[in-house]
XYZ file of C-alpha atoms in Angstrom:
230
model
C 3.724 12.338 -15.419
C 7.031 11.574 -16.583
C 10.256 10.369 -14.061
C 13.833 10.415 -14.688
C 15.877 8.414 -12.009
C 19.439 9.601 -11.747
C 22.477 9.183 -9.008
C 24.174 12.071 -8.161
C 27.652 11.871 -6.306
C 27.454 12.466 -2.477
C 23.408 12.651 -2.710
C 22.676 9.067 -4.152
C 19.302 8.435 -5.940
C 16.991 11.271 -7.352
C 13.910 10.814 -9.110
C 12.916 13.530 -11.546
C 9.054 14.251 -11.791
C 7.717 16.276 -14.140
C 4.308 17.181 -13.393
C 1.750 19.253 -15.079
C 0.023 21.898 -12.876
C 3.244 22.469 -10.395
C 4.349 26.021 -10.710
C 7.879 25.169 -8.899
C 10.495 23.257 -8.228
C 9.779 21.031 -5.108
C 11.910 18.368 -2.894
C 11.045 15.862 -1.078
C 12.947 13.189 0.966
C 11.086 9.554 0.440
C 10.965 6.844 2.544
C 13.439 4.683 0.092
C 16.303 7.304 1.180
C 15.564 8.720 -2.404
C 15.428 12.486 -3.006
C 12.360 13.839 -4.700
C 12.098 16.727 -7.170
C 8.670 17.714 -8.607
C 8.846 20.635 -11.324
C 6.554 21.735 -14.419
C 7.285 20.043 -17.838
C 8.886 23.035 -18.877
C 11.667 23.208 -16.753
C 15.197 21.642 -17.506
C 16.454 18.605 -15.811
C 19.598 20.334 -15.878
C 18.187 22.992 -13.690
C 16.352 20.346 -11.080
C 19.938 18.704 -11.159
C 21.355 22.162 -10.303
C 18.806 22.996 -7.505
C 19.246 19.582 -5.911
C 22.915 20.129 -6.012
C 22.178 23.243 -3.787
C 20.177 21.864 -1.059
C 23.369 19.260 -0.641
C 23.726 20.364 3.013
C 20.184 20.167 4.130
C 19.677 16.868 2.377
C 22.534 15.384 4.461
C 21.149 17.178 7.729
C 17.047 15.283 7.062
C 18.314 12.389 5.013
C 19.039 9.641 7.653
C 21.456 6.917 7.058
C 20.713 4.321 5.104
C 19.911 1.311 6.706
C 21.380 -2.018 5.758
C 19.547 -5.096 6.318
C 21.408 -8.345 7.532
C 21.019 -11.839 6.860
C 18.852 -12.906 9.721
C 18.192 -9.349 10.795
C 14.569 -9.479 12.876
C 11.906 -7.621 11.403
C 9.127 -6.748 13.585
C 7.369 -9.531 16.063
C 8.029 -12.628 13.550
C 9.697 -11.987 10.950
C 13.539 -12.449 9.637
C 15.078 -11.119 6.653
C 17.088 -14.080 4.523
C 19.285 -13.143 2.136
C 19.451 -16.540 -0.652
C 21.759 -16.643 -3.328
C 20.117 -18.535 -6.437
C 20.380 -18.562 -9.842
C 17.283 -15.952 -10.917
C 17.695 -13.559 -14.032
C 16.940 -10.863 -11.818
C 16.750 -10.516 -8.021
C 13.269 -11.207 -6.267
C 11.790 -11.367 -3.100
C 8.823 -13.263 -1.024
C 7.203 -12.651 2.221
C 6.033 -15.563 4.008
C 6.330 -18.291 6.928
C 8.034 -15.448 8.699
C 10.131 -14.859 6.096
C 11.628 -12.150 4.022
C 13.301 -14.097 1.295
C 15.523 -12.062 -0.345
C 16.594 -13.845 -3.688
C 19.925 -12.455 -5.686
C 22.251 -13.920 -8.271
C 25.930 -14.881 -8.354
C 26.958 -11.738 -9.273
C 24.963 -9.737 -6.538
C 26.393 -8.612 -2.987
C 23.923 -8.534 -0.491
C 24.950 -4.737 0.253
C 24.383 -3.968 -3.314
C 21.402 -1.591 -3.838
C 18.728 -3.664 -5.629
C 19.151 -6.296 -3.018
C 18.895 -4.222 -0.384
C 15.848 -2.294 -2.045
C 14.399 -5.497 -2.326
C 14.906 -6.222 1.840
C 13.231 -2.671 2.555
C 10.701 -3.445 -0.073
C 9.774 -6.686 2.016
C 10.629 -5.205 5.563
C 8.213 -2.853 4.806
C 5.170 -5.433 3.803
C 5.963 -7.720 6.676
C 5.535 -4.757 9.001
C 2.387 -4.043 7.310
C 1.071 -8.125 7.561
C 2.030 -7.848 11.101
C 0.906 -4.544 11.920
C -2.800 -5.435 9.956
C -3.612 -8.562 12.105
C -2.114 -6.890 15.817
C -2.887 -3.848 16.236
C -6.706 -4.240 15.616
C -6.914 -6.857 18.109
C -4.566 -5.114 20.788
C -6.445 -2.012 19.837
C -9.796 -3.133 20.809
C -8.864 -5.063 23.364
C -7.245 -2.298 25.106
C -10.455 -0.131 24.372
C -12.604 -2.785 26.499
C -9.882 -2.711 29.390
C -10.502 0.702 30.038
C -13.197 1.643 28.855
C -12.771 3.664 25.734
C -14.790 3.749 22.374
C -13.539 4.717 18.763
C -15.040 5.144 15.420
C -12.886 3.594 12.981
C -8.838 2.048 12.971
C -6.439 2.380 10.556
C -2.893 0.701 10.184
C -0.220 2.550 7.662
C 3.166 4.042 7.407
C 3.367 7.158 8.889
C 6.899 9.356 8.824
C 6.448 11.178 11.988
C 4.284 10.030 14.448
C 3.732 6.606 16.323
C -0.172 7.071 15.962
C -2.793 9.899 15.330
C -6.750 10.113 16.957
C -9.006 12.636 15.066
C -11.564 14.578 16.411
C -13.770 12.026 14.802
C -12.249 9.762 17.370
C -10.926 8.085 14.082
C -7.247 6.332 15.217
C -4.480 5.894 12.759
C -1.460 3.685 14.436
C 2.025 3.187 12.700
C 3.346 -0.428 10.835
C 6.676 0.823 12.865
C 4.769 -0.030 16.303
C 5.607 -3.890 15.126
C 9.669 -2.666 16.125
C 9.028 -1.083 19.726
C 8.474 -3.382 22.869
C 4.639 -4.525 23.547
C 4.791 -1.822 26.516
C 5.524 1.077 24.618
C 3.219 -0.092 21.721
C 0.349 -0.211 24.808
C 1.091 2.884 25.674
C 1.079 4.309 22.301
C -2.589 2.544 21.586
C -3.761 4.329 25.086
C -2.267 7.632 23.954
C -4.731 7.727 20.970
C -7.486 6.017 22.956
C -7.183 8.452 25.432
C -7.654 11.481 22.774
C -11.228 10.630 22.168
C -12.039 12.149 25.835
C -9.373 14.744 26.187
C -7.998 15.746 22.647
C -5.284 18.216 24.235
C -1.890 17.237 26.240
C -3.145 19.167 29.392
C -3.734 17.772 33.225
C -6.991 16.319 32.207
C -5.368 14.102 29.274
C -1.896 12.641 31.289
C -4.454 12.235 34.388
C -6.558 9.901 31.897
C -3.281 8.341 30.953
C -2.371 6.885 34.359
C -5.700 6.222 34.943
C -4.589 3.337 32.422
C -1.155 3.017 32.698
C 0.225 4.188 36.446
C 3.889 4.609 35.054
C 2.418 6.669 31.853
C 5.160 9.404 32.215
C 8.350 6.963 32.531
C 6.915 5.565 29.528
C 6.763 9.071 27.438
C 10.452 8.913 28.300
C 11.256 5.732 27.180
C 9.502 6.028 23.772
C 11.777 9.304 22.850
C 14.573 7.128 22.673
C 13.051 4.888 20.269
C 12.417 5.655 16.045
C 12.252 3.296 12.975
C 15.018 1.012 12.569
C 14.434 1.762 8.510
């Protein structure tokens, strides 16, 4: 599979895929801001260029602003991102000591784009540290509280939902938890808990919730007013 990236004015980045087996043209919106096409190796780049260019107004509309990272910006429970102007032949970046060291040249702003990828880039893994060692442990220690019992956890980036329980009673929770308050993270882990008894949103499941949590519904409110910061 081959990828042309290109910048295209008023859309910003697009990366070209050309993939055997697709019978269309496809777009996607990724989680770098970055607009996706997918077409068959026949197909022009001209014409994905062309079909992008059409879909300018709903790309604008689902496309949220990009964010940019501060020096000293927090980043989930422990972590700050530092911007540190050295002397490297190309920008680079380490996560550590609760750290995201962000590492440009003289010649780089810290707005620019490959410094700023670089801050998402490390946002994004200190989110997933943090997320990896918490949420287990909050996770099963909630379980315990109130008596619940799950199959297996997993902790990963999800676009559109806090947190996920199969009908496996399998629970998937989102690195983006690490941003909210502990409360609404709690209540988010008891959410998905309380799917493996009631998997529906009816009397039976919010009656479970305040079981748990007494002020369950204020909570529901709260968390609507809350999304990833990136």
């Amino acid at each position: 599979m081959s990828v042309k990236v290109i910048e295209i004015d008023g859309i910003g980045t697009v990366k070209l895929y050309k993939r055997s087996g697709t019978k269309g043209i496809r777009l996607t919106l990724g989680s770098d801001h970055s607009v996706r096409v997918t077409m068959p190796p026949w197909v022009p780049y001209q014409t994905a260029i062309g079909f992008v260019q059409s879909k300018n107004e709903w790309i604008s509309l689902h496309l949220k602003p990009k964010h940019i990272f501060k020096d000293g910006e927090a980043v989930g429970k422990s972590h700050r991102i530092r911007f540190i102007r050295a002397n490297p032949a190309k920008p680079g970046l380490r996560v550590a000591n609760g750290e995201v060291r962000v590492l440009f040249g003289p010649n780089y702003n810290l707005e620019d784009d490959a410094a700023q990828s670089l801050a998402l880039k490390g946002a994004l893994r200190a989110l997933k540290k943090e997320a990896g060692m918490l949420l287990p442990q909050r996770t099963q220690a909630l379980a315990a509280k109130y008596s619940y019992s799950y199959q297996n956890l997993s902790v990963k980036q999800m676009r559109s939902r806090w947190g996920s329980c199969s009908q496996q009673q399998n629970l998937s929770l989102n690195i983006f938890l690490m941003q909210l308050p502990w409360s609404l993270i709690d209540y988010v882990i008891v959410h998905e808990l309380a799917h493996t008894k009631v998997l529906n949103h009816g009397q039976d499941f919010w009656a479970e919730m305040q079981r748990c949590l007494p002020n369950a519904k204020e909570l529901r409110k709260d968390i609507k007013n809350h999304k990833p910061t990136f």
